[in-house]
XYZ file of C-alpha atoms in Angstrom:
415
model
C -54.644 104.754 87.304
C -53.428 105.632 84.302
C -50.230 107.345 83.373
C -50.769 110.302 80.506
C -47.784 109.408 78.299
C -46.435 111.883 75.548
C -45.564 110.600 72.438
C -42.277 110.903 71.102
C -41.808 114.039 68.891
C -41.691 114.056 65.366
C -38.035 114.372 63.585
C -37.515 117.789 62.433
C -38.406 117.990 58.484
C -35.479 117.671 56.622
C -34.946 120.331 54.575
C -35.474 119.620 50.714
C -32.304 119.006 48.987
C -30.336 117.531 51.734
C -30.429 113.723 53.819
C -31.091 113.520 56.901
C -26.917 113.284 57.303
C -27.313 117.602 55.583
C -24.458 116.134 53.576
C -25.932 114.145 50.731
C -28.712 114.748 48.093
C -31.920 113.365 49.372
C -32.033 109.457 47.480
C -33.929 109.034 44.338
C -36.082 106.025 44.162
C -36.099 102.922 41.726
C -39.273 101.919 40.204
C -39.473 99.462 42.823
C -39.346 102.332 45.371
C -35.985 101.513 47.518
C -33.196 104.380 47.173
C -30.395 103.576 44.515
C -26.918 102.830 45.986
C -25.610 105.169 43.705
C -27.612 107.662 45.039
C -26.809 107.402 48.328
C -22.868 107.278 47.985
C -23.082 110.681 46.382
C -23.370 109.643 43.045
C -25.398 111.650 40.863
C -25.687 109.406 37.602
C -23.490 111.730 35.491
C -20.276 110.970 34.562
C -17.269 113.243 36.383
C -15.977 115.962 34.146
C -11.853 115.114 33.300
C -9.865 117.253 34.961
C -8.488 120.487 33.160
C -5.176 119.917 30.955
C -2.212 120.910 32.587
C -0.956 124.479 31.494
C 2.685 125.174 31.181
C 3.915 128.544 31.503
C 6.430 129.174 28.823
C 10.504 130.591 29.443
C 9.981 134.278 29.177
C 13.705 134.260 27.569
C 13.811 131.167 25.406
C 9.831 130.247 24.703
C 10.567 126.716 26.355
C 8.754 125.077 29.048
C 9.176 126.375 32.123
C 10.115 124.968 35.473
C 8.957 127.871 37.525
C 10.110 131.089 38.552
C 13.839 131.864 38.099
C 15.791 135.292 39.959
C 12.124 136.485 39.112
C 10.946 135.362 36.403
C 9.218 132.442 34.572
C 12.472 130.198 33.013
C 13.157 126.723 31.978
C 16.247 125.108 33.424
C 18.344 125.877 30.840
C 18.092 130.094 31.184
C 18.274 129.894 35.131
C 21.669 127.900 34.833
C 22.864 130.485 31.943
C 21.837 133.404 33.836
C 23.435 131.803 37.090
C 27.019 130.242 35.394
C 26.881 133.821 33.360
C 26.104 136.109 36.521
C 28.690 134.563 38.983
C 31.704 134.222 36.497
C 31.250 137.893 35.536
C 31.575 136.664 31.893
C 32.246 139.294 29.137
C 30.240 138.027 25.932
C 30.339 139.080 22.420
C 27.904 139.014 19.444
C 28.650 138.686 16.395
C 25.626 140.738 14.424
C 23.807 143.283 15.440
C 23.008 142.193 18.780
C 19.644 141.553 18.231
C 19.671 138.263 17.713
C 16.656 135.772 17.793
C 16.790 133.952 20.854
C 14.239 130.988 21.177
C 14.199 126.766 22.180
C 16.248 126.713 19.078
C 18.506 129.433 18.580
C 19.066 130.047 22.449
C 23.034 128.498 22.204
C 23.838 130.550 19.448
C 24.402 134.091 20.824
C 25.556 133.699 24.592
C 25.212 137.921 24.576
C 21.743 138.594 22.818
C 21.142 135.196 25.193
C 22.307 137.266 28.209
C 21.046 140.805 27.367
C 17.375 138.845 26.824
C 17.400 137.781 30.481
C 18.077 141.391 32.136
C 15.196 142.612 29.776
C 12.354 140.235 31.101
C 13.656 140.877 34.322
C 16.052 138.381 35.849
C 17.410 139.693 39.012
C 21.385 140.353 39.226
C 21.029 140.344 42.871
C 19.010 137.115 43.173
C 21.989 135.047 42.155
C 24.471 137.049 44.078
C 21.602 136.639 47.100
C 21.320 132.772 46.320
C 24.865 132.243 45.776
C 25.836 133.984 49.195
C 22.626 131.923 51.124
C 24.544 128.435 49.557
C 27.683 129.054 51.104
C 26.265 130.128 54.209
C 24.609 126.292 54.452
C 27.727 124.656 52.897
C 29.937 126.563 55.595
C 27.074 125.151 58.564
C 27.136 121.837 57.180
C 30.932 121.981 57.211
C 31.321 123.500 61.023
C 30.385 119.754 62.813
C 32.979 118.290 59.920
C 36.202 119.762 61.708
C 39.748 117.637 61.671
C 40.774 117.469 65.495
C 44.280 118.324 66.187
C 44.820 114.613 66.360
C 42.860 113.849 63.205
C 44.660 115.852 61.493
C 47.696 115.030 62.732
C 47.780 111.737 61.455
C 46.045 113.474 57.749
C 49.755 114.434 57.823
C 51.904 111.594 58.361
C 49.945 109.822 55.743
C 50.012 112.351 53.453
C 54.060 112.381 53.647
C 54.258 108.553 53.820
C 52.686 108.373 51.089
C 53.964 111.508 48.658
C 57.358 110.201 50.218
C 57.393 106.798 48.627
C 54.937 107.828 45.337
C 56.014 110.333 43.462
C 52.571 111.717 41.876
C 52.781 112.037 38.237
C 53.530 115.061 37.655
C 57.106 115.029 39.417
C 57.918 112.296 36.543
C 60.006 112.208 33.445
C 58.252 110.114 31.300
C 59.589 107.689 28.772
C 58.133 105.370 26.354
C 59.566 101.727 24.773
C 58.519 100.782 21.421
C 58.493 96.672 22.583
C 55.614 95.104 21.927
C 53.508 98.064 20.977
C 51.637 96.976 18.051
C 49.577 94.056 18.922
C 48.959 91.807 21.591
C 51.336 89.076 22.681
C 51.720 86.225 24.879
C 54.610 87.550 26.924
C 56.896 90.225 25.750
C 60.404 88.662 27.997
C 61.723 92.103 27.696
C 58.956 94.218 28.943
C 58.362 91.801 31.971
C 61.974 92.156 33.167
C 61.189 95.849 33.135
C 58.019 95.388 35.109
C 58.840 93.086 37.791
C 62.302 95.012 38.335
C 59.620 97.732 39.032
C 57.219 95.756 40.916
C 59.815 94.820 42.746
C 60.887 98.554 43.570
C 57.165 99.117 44.036
C 57.261 96.592 47.131
C 59.949 98.161 48.860
C 58.068 101.267 48.822
C 55.332 99.854 50.262
C 56.777 97.850 53.129
C 58.580 101.906 53.532
C 55.108 103.203 53.808
C 53.546 100.332 56.026
C 56.412 101.359 58.427
C 55.535 105.146 58.559
C 51.741 105.015 59.440
C 50.798 105.659 63.333
C 50.888 102.100 64.917
C 51.836 99.883 62.269
C 54.582 98.918 63.915
C 53.743 98.003 67.172
C 51.487 95.304 65.589
C 53.230 91.487 65.969
C 55.706 91.388 63.620
C 53.254 88.008 62.459
C 50.031 90.737 61.976
C 52.937 92.630 59.901
C 52.833 89.952 57.498
C 49.663 88.767 57.018
C 48.767 92.397 56.259
C 51.169 93.501 54.210
C 50.843 90.215 51.809
C 47.190 90.426 51.833
C 47.120 94.863 50.882
C 50.397 94.649 48.795
C 48.361 93.796 45.114
C 45.057 96.624 46.348
C 48.022 98.875 47.336
C 50.380 98.346 44.394
C 46.910 98.293 41.581
C 45.930 101.487 43.567
C 48.330 103.253 43.124
C 49.520 102.038 39.366
C 46.032 103.084 38.782
C 46.309 106.855 39.650
C 48.905 107.151 36.813
C 46.444 106.573 34.111
C 46.493 109.123 31.547
C 42.651 108.615 29.074
C 43.958 110.730 26.571
C 46.741 108.273 26.127
C 45.810 105.474 27.952
C 48.628 104.562 29.799
C 50.156 104.397 33.076
C 53.468 105.541 33.940
C 55.556 103.530 36.881
C 57.811 104.814 38.953
C 60.808 106.158 37.148
C 58.854 107.778 34.483
C 58.344 104.157 32.136
C 55.127 104.757 30.291
C 53.447 101.718 28.473
C 50.578 101.288 26.921
C 47.357 99.532 27.032
C 48.682 96.416 24.614
C 52.482 97.187 26.645
C 50.861 96.495 29.996
C 49.275 93.190 28.778
C 52.869 92.048 27.078
C 54.770 92.638 30.420
C 52.617 90.434 32.331
C 49.167 91.797 33.084
C 47.494 89.105 30.542
C 44.069 88.666 30.729
C 43.816 91.380 34.047
C 44.782 94.674 31.749
C 41.262 95.386 30.735
C 40.441 95.124 34.514
C 42.770 97.116 35.168
C 42.455 99.989 32.670
C 38.804 99.935 33.971
C 39.073 100.358 37.381
C 41.215 103.619 36.778
C 38.802 104.317 34.141
C 36.988 104.700 37.365
C 38.556 106.567 39.500
C 38.977 109.548 37.098
C 35.547 111.376 38.300
C 36.912 110.996 42.408
C 39.515 113.497 41.585
C 41.785 111.884 44.371
C 44.796 114.133 46.148
C 47.939 112.126 47.396
C 46.230 112.805 50.278
C 42.913 110.778 49.844
C 45.406 107.968 48.089
C 47.758 107.462 50.925
C 44.429 107.789 53.207
C 42.675 105.339 50.704
C 46.068 103.045 51.218
C 45.764 102.658 54.424
C 43.222 101.725 55.628
C 43.886 99.072 52.622
C 46.276 97.949 54.546
C 45.011 98.103 58.127
C 42.049 95.968 57.413
C 40.796 94.060 60.306
C 38.786 91.541 58.387
C 41.960 89.989 57.732
C 41.881 86.370 57.877
C 45.232 84.781 60.923
C 45.479 88.026 62.182
C 46.541 87.968 66.011
C 44.986 90.730 67.425
C 42.403 91.576 65.014
C 40.699 94.016 67.556
C 43.686 96.229 67.543
C 43.864 96.988 64.116
C 40.225 97.246 63.726
C 41.517 100.104 65.861
C 44.362 101.421 64.379
C 42.066 101.653 60.836
C 38.798 103.871 62.980
C 40.874 107.104 63.131
C 41.458 106.573 59.257
C 38.305 106.031 57.895
C 37.008 109.284 60.256
C 40.269 111.766 58.679
C 39.295 110.245 55.322
C 35.338 111.033 55.398
C 36.537 114.181 57.286
C 39.279 115.296 55.069
C 37.295 114.372 51.664
C 34.008 116.475 52.456
C 36.274 119.458 53.466
C 37.821 118.854 50.529
C 34.518 118.626 48.157
C 32.437 119.853 50.344
C 28.846 119.421 47.433
C 30.161 115.812 46.862
C 28.974 114.076 50.256
C 29.230 111.465 47.899
C 32.938 110.872 47.220
C 33.425 109.262 50.527
C 31.026 106.160 50.307
C 32.074 105.624 47.001
C 36.190 105.325 47.898
C 35.164 102.693 49.823
C 33.371 101.741 47.602
C 36.827 101.196 45.716
C 38.424 98.956 47.781
C 36.121 96.680 47.394
C 36.955 96.345 44.376
C 40.645 96.537 44.477
C 39.955 93.117 46.143
C 38.539 91.966 43.275
C 41.014 92.722 40.916
C 43.318 91.366 43.821
C 41.942 87.976 43.253
C 42.242 87.934 39.755
C 45.601 88.596 39.870
C 46.457 86.113 42.289
C 45.251 84.275 39.970
C 47.293 85.535 36.860
C 50.057 85.242 38.850
C 49.215 81.462 38.997
C 49.213 81.404 35.055
C 52.713 83.731 34.558
C 54.399 81.014 36.301
C 54.708 79.064 33.506
C 55.157 81.227 30.856
C 58.379 82.992 32.314
C 62.166 81.090 31.645
C 62.776 81.422 35.083
C 61.722 81.805 39.202
C 58.941 84.158 39.844
C 61.254 87.418 41.726
C 61.458 86.939 45.908
C 59.438 90.069 46.719
C 57.151 88.844 44.464
C 56.471 85.929 45.138
C 56.855 86.294 48.732
C 53.904 89.417 48.997
C 51.730 89.071 45.639
C 51.726 85.298 46.155
C 50.826 81.841 48.222
C 54.047 79.788 47.527
C 52.245 76.605 47.970
C 50.237 76.866 45.210
C 53.365 76.351 43.801
C 54.364 73.751 44.514
C 50.840 72.385 43.536
C 51.751 73.137 40.217
C 54.892 72.097 39.822
C 56.883 74.697 41.010
C 60.513 73.673 42.996
C 59.558 75.948 46.283
C 60.690 79.531 46.714
C 63.796 80.542 45.346
C 66.513 81.913 48.338
C 66.600 85.274 48.841
C 69.510 87.362 47.289
C 71.987 88.729 49.796
C 71.153 91.943 51.197
C 73.675 94.701 50.753
C 73.450 97.091 53.839
C 72.852 100.181 51.770
C 69.813 98.597 50.383
C 66.241 99.641 50.998
C 64.057 98.149 53.696
C 62.591 95.330 52.437
C 59.563 93.529 54.775
C 59.444 91.511 57.405
C 59.765 87.722 56.987
C 57.856 85.198 58.283
C 59.200 82.752 60.602
Protein backbone atom coordinates (compact mmCIF):
# COMPACT_ATOMS: atom_id res chain seq x y z
CA UNK A 1 0.00 0.00 0.00
CA UNK A 2 1.13 3.49 -0.82
CA UNK A 3 2.12 5.76 2.01
CA UNK A 4 0.42 9.13 2.21
CA UNK A 5 3.13 11.82 1.69
CA UNK A 6 2.17 15.31 2.75
CA UNK A 7 3.23 18.02 0.36
CA UNK A 8 5.85 20.47 1.66
CA UNK A 9 4.41 23.58 3.24
CA UNK A 10 4.76 26.66 1.04
CA UNK A 11 7.20 29.35 2.26
CA UNK A 12 5.61 32.13 4.27
CA UNK A 13 4.71 35.18 2.26
CA UNK A 14 7.33 37.93 2.21
CA UNK A 15 6.02 41.17 3.66
CA UNK A 16 5.78 43.87 1.06
CA UNK A 17 8.84 46.10 0.86
CA UNK A 18 11.33 43.44 2.08
CA UNK A 19 13.37 40.75 0.40
CA UNK A 20 13.26 37.17 1.53
CA UNK A 21 16.18 37.95 3.84
CA UNK A 22 14.20 40.76 5.40
CA UNK A 23 16.97 43.29 4.74
CA UNK A 24 16.68 44.59 1.20
CA UNK A 25 13.81 45.95 -0.87
CA UNK A 26 12.38 43.51 -3.40
CA UNK A 27 14.57 43.26 -6.50
CA UNK A 28 13.53 45.36 -9.45
CA UNK A 29 12.77 43.32 -12.54
CA UNK A 30 14.58 44.18 -15.72
CA UNK A 31 12.76 44.07 -19.05
CA UNK A 32 13.97 40.49 -19.49
CA UNK A 33 12.44 39.52 -16.18
CA UNK A 34 15.74 39.08 -14.25
CA UNK A 35 16.42 41.13 -11.15
CA UNK A 36 18.82 44.07 -11.52
CA UNK A 37 22.21 43.25 -9.92
CA UNK A 38 22.36 46.72 -8.46
CA UNK A 39 18.97 46.23 -6.92
CA UNK A 40 20.05 42.97 -5.30
CA UNK A 41 22.99 44.82 -3.67
CA UNK A 42 20.69 47.48 -2.32
CA UNK A 43 21.38 50.14 -4.95
CA UNK A 44 18.32 52.33 -5.26
CA UNK A 45 19.54 53.66 -8.57
CA UNK A 46 19.79 57.24 -7.26
CA UNK A 47 23.18 58.85 -6.42
CA UNK A 48 24.06 59.15 -2.73
CA UNK A 49 23.55 62.64 -1.36
CA UNK A 50 26.78 64.51 -0.49
CA UNK A 51 27.65 64.68 3.21
CA UNK A 52 26.58 67.87 4.89
CA UNK A 53 29.34 70.49 5.11
CA UNK A 54 31.22 70.49 8.39
CA UNK A 55 30.24 73.40 10.54
CA UNK A 56 33.04 74.94 12.60
CA UNK A 57 31.94 76.73 15.70
CA UNK A 58 33.44 80.15 16.27
CA UNK A 59 35.66 81.08 19.17
CA UNK A 60 33.49 82.93 21.67
CA UNK A 61 36.34 85.36 22.35
CA UNK A 62 37.66 86.39 18.92
CA UNK A 63 35.32 84.61 16.45
CA UNK A 64 38.19 82.63 14.91
CA UNK A 65 37.63 78.93 14.20
CA UNK A 66 37.16 77.04 17.45
CA UNK A 67 39.25 73.97 18.23
CA UNK A 68 36.84 72.73 20.91
CA UNK A 69 35.65 73.56 24.38
CA UNK A 70 38.40 74.92 26.62
CA UNK A 71 37.89 76.09 30.18
CA UNK A 72 34.13 76.00 29.72
CA UNK A 73 33.59 77.73 26.38
CA UNK A 74 34.17 77.17 22.68
CA UNK A 75 37.50 78.80 21.86
CA UNK A 76 40.44 78.73 19.48
CA UNK A 77 43.92 77.52 20.39
CA UNK A 78 45.22 81.08 20.58
CA UNK A 79 42.66 82.31 23.10
CA UNK A 80 42.90 79.08 25.08
CA UNK A 81 46.66 79.50 25.47
CA UNK A 82 46.39 83.21 26.22
CA UNK A 83 43.84 82.61 28.97
CA UNK A 84 45.84 79.76 30.50
CA UNK A 85 49.10 81.74 30.59
CA UNK A 86 47.36 84.80 32.00
CA UNK A 87 45.87 82.83 34.88
CA UNK A 88 48.88 80.65 35.63
CA UNK A 89 51.27 83.61 35.71
CA UNK A 90 48.82 85.99 37.43
CA UNK A 91 49.35 88.52 34.67
CA UNK A 92 48.17 92.11 35.17
CA UNK A 93 47.46 93.93 31.92
CA UNK A 94 46.73 97.59 31.15
CA UNK A 95 44.44 99.01 28.48
CA UNK A 96 45.81 102.16 26.83
CA UNK A 97 42.40 103.19 25.52
CA UNK A 98 38.98 103.07 27.21
CA UNK A 99 38.79 99.39 28.22
CA UNK A 100 36.34 98.60 25.46
CA UNK A 101 38.64 97.50 22.63
CA UNK A 102 37.13 95.31 19.93
CA UNK A 103 38.45 91.76 20.16
CA UNK A 104 38.39 89.72 16.95
CA UNK A 105 40.73 87.54 14.93
CA UNK A 106 42.68 90.56 13.66
CA UNK A 107 42.77 92.75 16.77
CA UNK A 108 43.01 90.16 19.55
CA UNK A 109 46.74 90.72 20.12
CA UNK A 110 46.50 94.51 20.35
CA UNK A 111 45.07 94.77 23.86
CA UNK A 112 45.70 91.98 26.34
CA UNK A 113 43.58 93.66 29.03
CA UNK A 114 40.42 93.70 26.93
CA UNK A 115 41.12 90.24 25.57
CA UNK A 116 41.31 88.80 29.08
CA UNK A 117 38.13 90.65 30.08
CA UNK A 118 36.41 89.17 27.02
CA UNK A 119 37.54 85.69 28.10
CA UNK A 120 35.85 86.20 31.46
CA UNK A 121 32.74 87.74 29.86
CA UNK A 122 32.10 84.75 27.61
CA UNK A 123 32.46 82.37 30.56
CA UNK A 124 36.03 81.06 30.66
CA UNK A 125 36.70 79.55 34.08
CA UNK A 126 39.71 80.54 36.15
CA UNK A 127 39.13 77.49 38.35
CA UNK A 128 39.28 75.19 35.31
CA UNK A 129 42.80 76.45 34.54
CA UNK A 130 43.93 75.90 38.12
CA UNK A 131 42.42 72.41 38.21
CA UNK A 132 44.04 71.57 34.88
CA UNK A 133 47.42 72.71 36.19
CA UNK A 134 47.06 70.61 39.33
CA UNK A 135 46.15 67.61 37.20
CA UNK A 136 49.19 68.10 34.99
CA UNK A 137 51.50 68.40 38.00
CA UNK A 138 50.05 65.21 39.43
CA UNK A 139 50.58 63.36 36.15
CA UNK A 140 54.19 64.53 35.91
CA UNK A 141 54.81 63.60 39.54
CA UNK A 142 53.40 60.11 38.91
CA UNK A 143 55.55 59.76 35.78
CA UNK A 144 58.66 60.69 37.76
CA UNK A 145 57.88 58.29 40.59
CA UNK A 146 59.67 55.48 38.78
CA UNK A 147 62.66 57.67 37.88
CA UNK A 148 64.28 58.10 41.26
CA UNK A 149 68.05 58.29 41.45
CA UNK A 150 69.25 55.41 43.58
CA UNK A 151 71.90 56.27 46.18
CA UNK A 152 74.53 54.67 43.95
CA UNK A 153 73.46 56.68 40.89
CA UNK A 154 73.19 59.87 42.93
CA UNK A 155 76.77 59.42 44.11
CA UNK A 156 77.89 58.71 40.53
CA UNK A 157 76.19 61.89 39.31
CA UNK A 158 77.82 63.90 42.09
CA UNK A 159 81.32 62.60 41.33
CA UNK A 160 81.06 63.07 37.56
CA UNK A 161 79.60 66.55 37.95
CA UNK A 162 82.34 67.56 40.35
CA UNK A 163 85.05 66.10 38.09
CA UNK A 164 83.70 68.13 35.18
CA UNK A 165 83.32 71.40 37.07
CA UNK A 166 86.79 71.21 38.61
CA UNK A 167 88.45 70.61 35.25
CA UNK A 168 86.32 72.93 33.12
CA UNK A 169 85.11 76.31 34.48
CA UNK A 170 81.77 77.45 33.11
CA UNK A 171 81.38 80.47 30.86
CA UNK A 172 80.03 82.58 33.72
CA UNK A 173 83.19 81.98 35.76
CA UNK A 174 85.54 83.32 33.11
CA UNK A 175 86.75 86.85 32.58
CA UNK A 176 86.46 87.22 28.82
CA UNK A 177 89.07 89.01 26.76
CA UNK A 178 89.44 89.41 23.01
CA UNK A 179 92.15 90.03 20.44
CA UNK A 180 92.10 92.03 17.21
CA UNK A 181 94.39 89.56 15.46
CA UNK A 182 93.07 88.71 11.95
CA UNK A 183 89.51 89.50 12.95
CA UNK A 184 88.43 91.02 9.63
CA UNK A 185 88.78 88.26 7.07
CA UNK A 186 89.73 84.60 6.79
CA UNK A 187 93.30 83.61 6.04
CA UNK A 188 94.88 80.19 5.72
CA UNK A 189 96.56 80.39 9.13
CA UNK A 190 97.38 83.18 11.58
CA UNK A 191 100.53 81.95 13.30
CA UNK A 192 99.99 84.16 16.33
CA UNK A 193 96.50 82.77 16.86
CA UNK A 194 97.75 79.24 16.19
CA UNK A 195 100.42 79.56 18.87
CA UNK A 196 97.82 80.74 21.38
CA UNK A 197 95.29 78.11 20.36
CA UNK A 198 97.80 75.25 20.50
CA UNK A 199 98.90 76.39 23.97
CA UNK A 200 95.28 76.43 25.21
CA UNK A 201 94.48 73.12 23.49
CA UNK A 202 97.41 71.48 25.28
CA UNK A 203 96.08 72.71 28.62
CA UNK A 204 92.60 71.44 27.71
CA UNK A 205 93.97 67.98 26.96
CA UNK A 206 95.68 67.87 30.35
CA UNK A 207 92.37 68.78 31.99
CA UNK A 208 90.53 66.08 30.03
CA UNK A 209 93.03 63.49 31.27
CA UNK A 210 92.50 64.74 34.81
CA UNK A 211 88.72 64.49 34.30
CA UNK A 212 89.07 60.91 33.08
CA UNK A 213 91.13 59.86 36.09
CA UNK A 214 88.41 61.14 38.41
CA UNK A 215 85.67 59.04 36.80
CA UNK A 216 84.69 56.01 38.91
CA UNK A 217 86.31 52.88 37.54
CA UNK A 218 88.43 54.49 34.84
CA UNK A 219 91.80 53.99 36.53
CA UNK A 220 90.79 50.39 37.22
CA UNK A 221 91.05 49.67 33.50
CA UNK A 222 94.29 48.42 32.04
CA UNK A 223 96.77 51.14 31.11
CA UNK A 224 96.42 50.19 27.45
CA UNK A 225 92.64 50.60 27.55
CA UNK A 226 92.94 53.95 29.34
CA UNK A 227 95.22 55.19 26.56
CA UNK A 228 92.94 53.81 23.84
CA UNK A 229 89.85 55.49 25.30
CA UNK A 230 91.59 58.83 25.84
CA UNK A 231 93.02 58.96 22.33
CA UNK A 232 89.68 57.98 20.80
CA UNK A 233 87.53 60.44 22.74
CA UNK A 234 89.81 63.37 23.50
CA UNK A 235 88.80 65.38 20.44
CA UNK A 236 85.11 64.56 21.07
CA UNK A 237 85.30 65.98 24.59
CA UNK A 238 87.44 68.92 23.49
CA UNK A 239 84.82 69.89 20.90
CA UNK A 240 81.92 69.36 23.30
CA UNK A 241 83.55 71.56 25.91
CA UNK A 242 84.38 74.44 23.60
CA UNK A 243 80.90 74.30 22.04
CA UNK A 244 79.25 74.72 25.44
CA UNK A 245 81.07 78.07 25.64
CA UNK A 246 79.43 79.36 22.47
CA UNK A 247 77.79 82.80 22.65
CA UNK A 248 75.25 83.03 19.81
CA UNK A 249 74.63 86.78 20.13
CA UNK A 250 78.28 87.53 19.25
CA UNK A 251 78.93 84.26 17.39
CA UNK A 252 82.02 83.65 19.53
CA UNK A 253 83.63 80.85 21.51
CA UNK A 254 85.54 81.27 24.76
CA UNK A 255 88.52 79.22 25.95
CA UNK A 256 89.40 78.30 29.52
CA UNK A 257 91.62 81.33 30.09
CA UNK A 258 88.86 83.66 28.89
CA UNK A 259 90.17 84.22 25.35
CA UNK A 260 87.13 84.82 23.17
CA UNK A 261 87.43 84.33 19.41
CA UNK A 262 85.03 85.14 16.59
CA UNK A 263 84.17 82.63 13.90
CA UNK A 264 86.72 84.21 11.57
CA UNK A 265 89.43 84.08 14.23
CA UNK A 266 88.63 80.43 15.01
CA UNK A 267 89.10 79.68 11.32
CA UNK A 268 92.43 81.51 11.25
CA UNK A 269 93.63 79.89 14.49
CA UNK A 270 93.76 76.49 12.81
CA UNK A 271 90.20 75.20 12.56
CA UNK A 272 90.09 76.08 8.86
CA UNK A 273 87.33 74.22 6.98
CA UNK A 274 86.24 72.63 10.26
CA UNK A 275 85.07 76.00 11.62
CA UNK A 276 81.53 76.19 10.28
CA UNK A 277 80.86 72.56 11.21
CA UNK A 278 81.89 73.22 14.81
CA UNK A 279 79.81 76.40 15.07
CA UNK A 280 76.79 74.61 13.59
CA UNK A 281 77.10 71.89 16.22
CA UNK A 282 77.36 74.53 18.95
CA UNK A 283 74.12 76.05 17.71
CA UNK A 284 72.43 72.65 17.81
CA UNK A 285 73.40 72.23 21.46
CA UNK A 286 71.65 75.44 22.53
CA UNK A 287 68.06 74.07 22.56
CA UNK A 288 69.15 71.25 24.90
CA UNK A 289 70.25 73.79 27.54
CA UNK A 290 72.82 71.41 29.02
CA UNK A 291 73.96 72.13 32.55
CA UNK A 292 77.37 71.19 33.96
CA UNK A 293 76.16 67.82 35.24
CA UNK A 294 74.68 66.80 31.88
CA UNK A 295 77.79 67.96 30.02
CA UNK A 296 79.97 65.99 32.43
CA UNK A 297 77.89 62.83 32.09
CA UNK A 298 77.82 63.17 28.31
CA UNK A 299 81.61 63.60 28.28
CA UNK A 300 82.02 60.51 30.45
CA UNK A 301 79.79 58.49 28.11
CA UNK A 302 81.86 59.67 25.12
CA UNK A 303 85.03 58.55 26.89
CA UNK A 304 83.98 55.24 28.43
CA UNK A 305 82.68 53.55 25.31
CA UNK A 306 83.08 49.84 24.63
CA UNK A 307 83.00 50.03 20.83
CA UNK A 308 86.43 51.65 20.49
CA UNK A 309 88.92 49.70 18.42
CA UNK A 310 91.80 47.82 20.07
CA UNK A 311 90.25 47.62 23.54
CA UNK A 312 91.54 44.70 25.58
CA UNK A 313 88.40 44.45 27.73
CA UNK A 314 85.47 45.97 25.82
CA UNK A 315 82.87 44.26 28.03
CA UNK A 316 84.45 45.76 31.13
CA UNK A 317 84.23 49.20 29.51
CA UNK A 318 80.59 48.62 28.58
CA UNK A 319 79.76 47.71 32.17
CA UNK A 320 81.32 50.99 33.31
CA UNK A 321 79.27 52.93 30.76
CA UNK A 322 75.88 51.42 31.63
CA UNK A 323 75.36 53.29 34.95
CA UNK A 324 76.51 56.51 33.28
CA UNK A 325 73.79 56.14 30.66
CA UNK A 326 71.16 55.43 33.30
CA UNK A 327 72.34 58.35 35.43
CA UNK A 328 72.06 60.76 32.49
CA UNK A 329 68.63 59.41 31.53
CA UNK A 330 67.18 59.83 35.02
CA UNK A 331 68.89 63.15 35.71
CA UNK A 332 67.77 64.67 32.40
CA UNK A 333 64.23 63.37 32.89
CA UNK A 334 63.96 64.86 36.35
CA UNK A 335 65.49 68.17 35.29
CA UNK A 336 63.09 68.61 32.35
CA UNK A 337 60.07 66.36 33.09
CA UNK A 338 58.09 67.67 30.13
CA UNK A 339 60.88 67.02 27.62
CA UNK A 340 61.37 63.23 27.51
CA UNK A 341 63.07 63.56 24.13
CA UNK A 342 66.11 65.35 25.58
CA UNK A 343 67.93 62.16 26.60
CA UNK A 344 67.86 60.50 23.16
CA UNK A 345 68.74 63.85 21.60
CA UNK A 346 71.82 64.06 23.83
CA UNK A 347 72.94 60.60 22.76
CA UNK A 348 72.57 61.58 19.11
CA UNK A 349 75.04 64.39 19.76
CA UNK A 350 77.69 61.76 20.49
CA UNK A 351 77.30 60.53 16.91
CA UNK A 352 77.63 64.10 15.66
CA UNK A 353 80.76 64.59 17.77
CA UNK A 354 82.37 61.53 16.26
CA UNK A 355 81.71 62.91 12.80
CA UNK A 356 83.36 66.19 13.75
CA UNK A 357 86.32 64.30 15.25
CA UNK A 358 86.83 62.45 11.98
CA UNK A 359 86.92 65.76 10.13
CA UNK A 360 89.24 67.09 12.83
CA UNK A 361 91.73 64.29 12.23
CA UNK A 362 91.66 65.09 8.51
CA UNK A 363 92.23 68.76 9.30
CA UNK A 364 95.22 67.85 11.49
CA UNK A 365 96.93 66.26 8.49
CA UNK A 366 96.71 69.42 6.39
CA UNK A 367 97.52 71.63 9.39
CA UNK A 368 100.81 69.80 9.86
CA UNK A 369 101.93 71.11 6.48
CA UNK A 370 100.92 74.71 7.32
CA UNK A 371 102.63 75.27 10.66
CA UNK A 372 106.36 76.07 10.61
CA UNK A 373 107.39 73.80 13.48
CA UNK A 374 106.38 70.44 14.92
CA UNK A 375 102.92 69.77 16.26
CA UNK A 376 102.81 70.25 20.06
CA UNK A 377 103.53 66.85 21.65
CA UNK A 378 100.27 66.37 23.57
CA UNK A 379 98.14 67.40 20.61
CA UNK A 380 100.11 65.04 18.42
CA UNK A 381 99.88 62.15 20.85
CA UNK A 382 96.24 62.52 21.82
CA UNK A 383 94.60 63.75 18.63
CA UNK A 384 96.66 62.36 15.82
CA UNK A 385 97.98 59.08 14.50
CA UNK A 386 101.78 59.47 14.27
CA UNK A 387 101.91 56.97 11.40
CA UNK A 388 99.83 59.34 9.29
CA UNK A 389 102.43 62.07 9.68
CA UNK A 390 105.19 59.68 8.68
CA UNK A 391 103.27 58.90 5.50
CA UNK A 392 102.88 62.59 4.61
CA UNK A 393 106.54 63.35 5.14
CA UNK A 394 106.88 63.99 8.86
CA UNK A 395 110.01 63.13 10.73
CA UNK A 396 108.29 61.09 13.40
CA UNK A 397 106.99 62.27 16.74
CA UNK A 398 109.03 64.98 18.40
CA UNK A 399 110.54 64.17 21.76
CA UNK A 400 108.39 64.90 24.77
CA UNK A 401 109.54 67.82 26.87
CA UNK A 402 110.92 66.96 30.31
CA UNK A 403 108.10 66.85 32.84
CA UNK A 404 108.41 69.33 35.68
CA UNK A 405 107.54 68.01 39.09
CA UNK A 406 104.95 70.72 39.66
CA UNK A 407 103.32 70.44 36.23
CA UNK A 408 99.77 69.07 35.89
CA UNK A 409 99.50 65.35 35.26
CA UNK A 410 99.72 64.46 31.61
CA UNK A 411 98.16 61.48 29.85
CA UNK A 412 99.66 58.04 30.25
CA UNK A 413 102.20 57.24 27.58
CA UNK A 414 101.73 54.25 25.36
CA UNK A 415 104.42 51.62 25.67
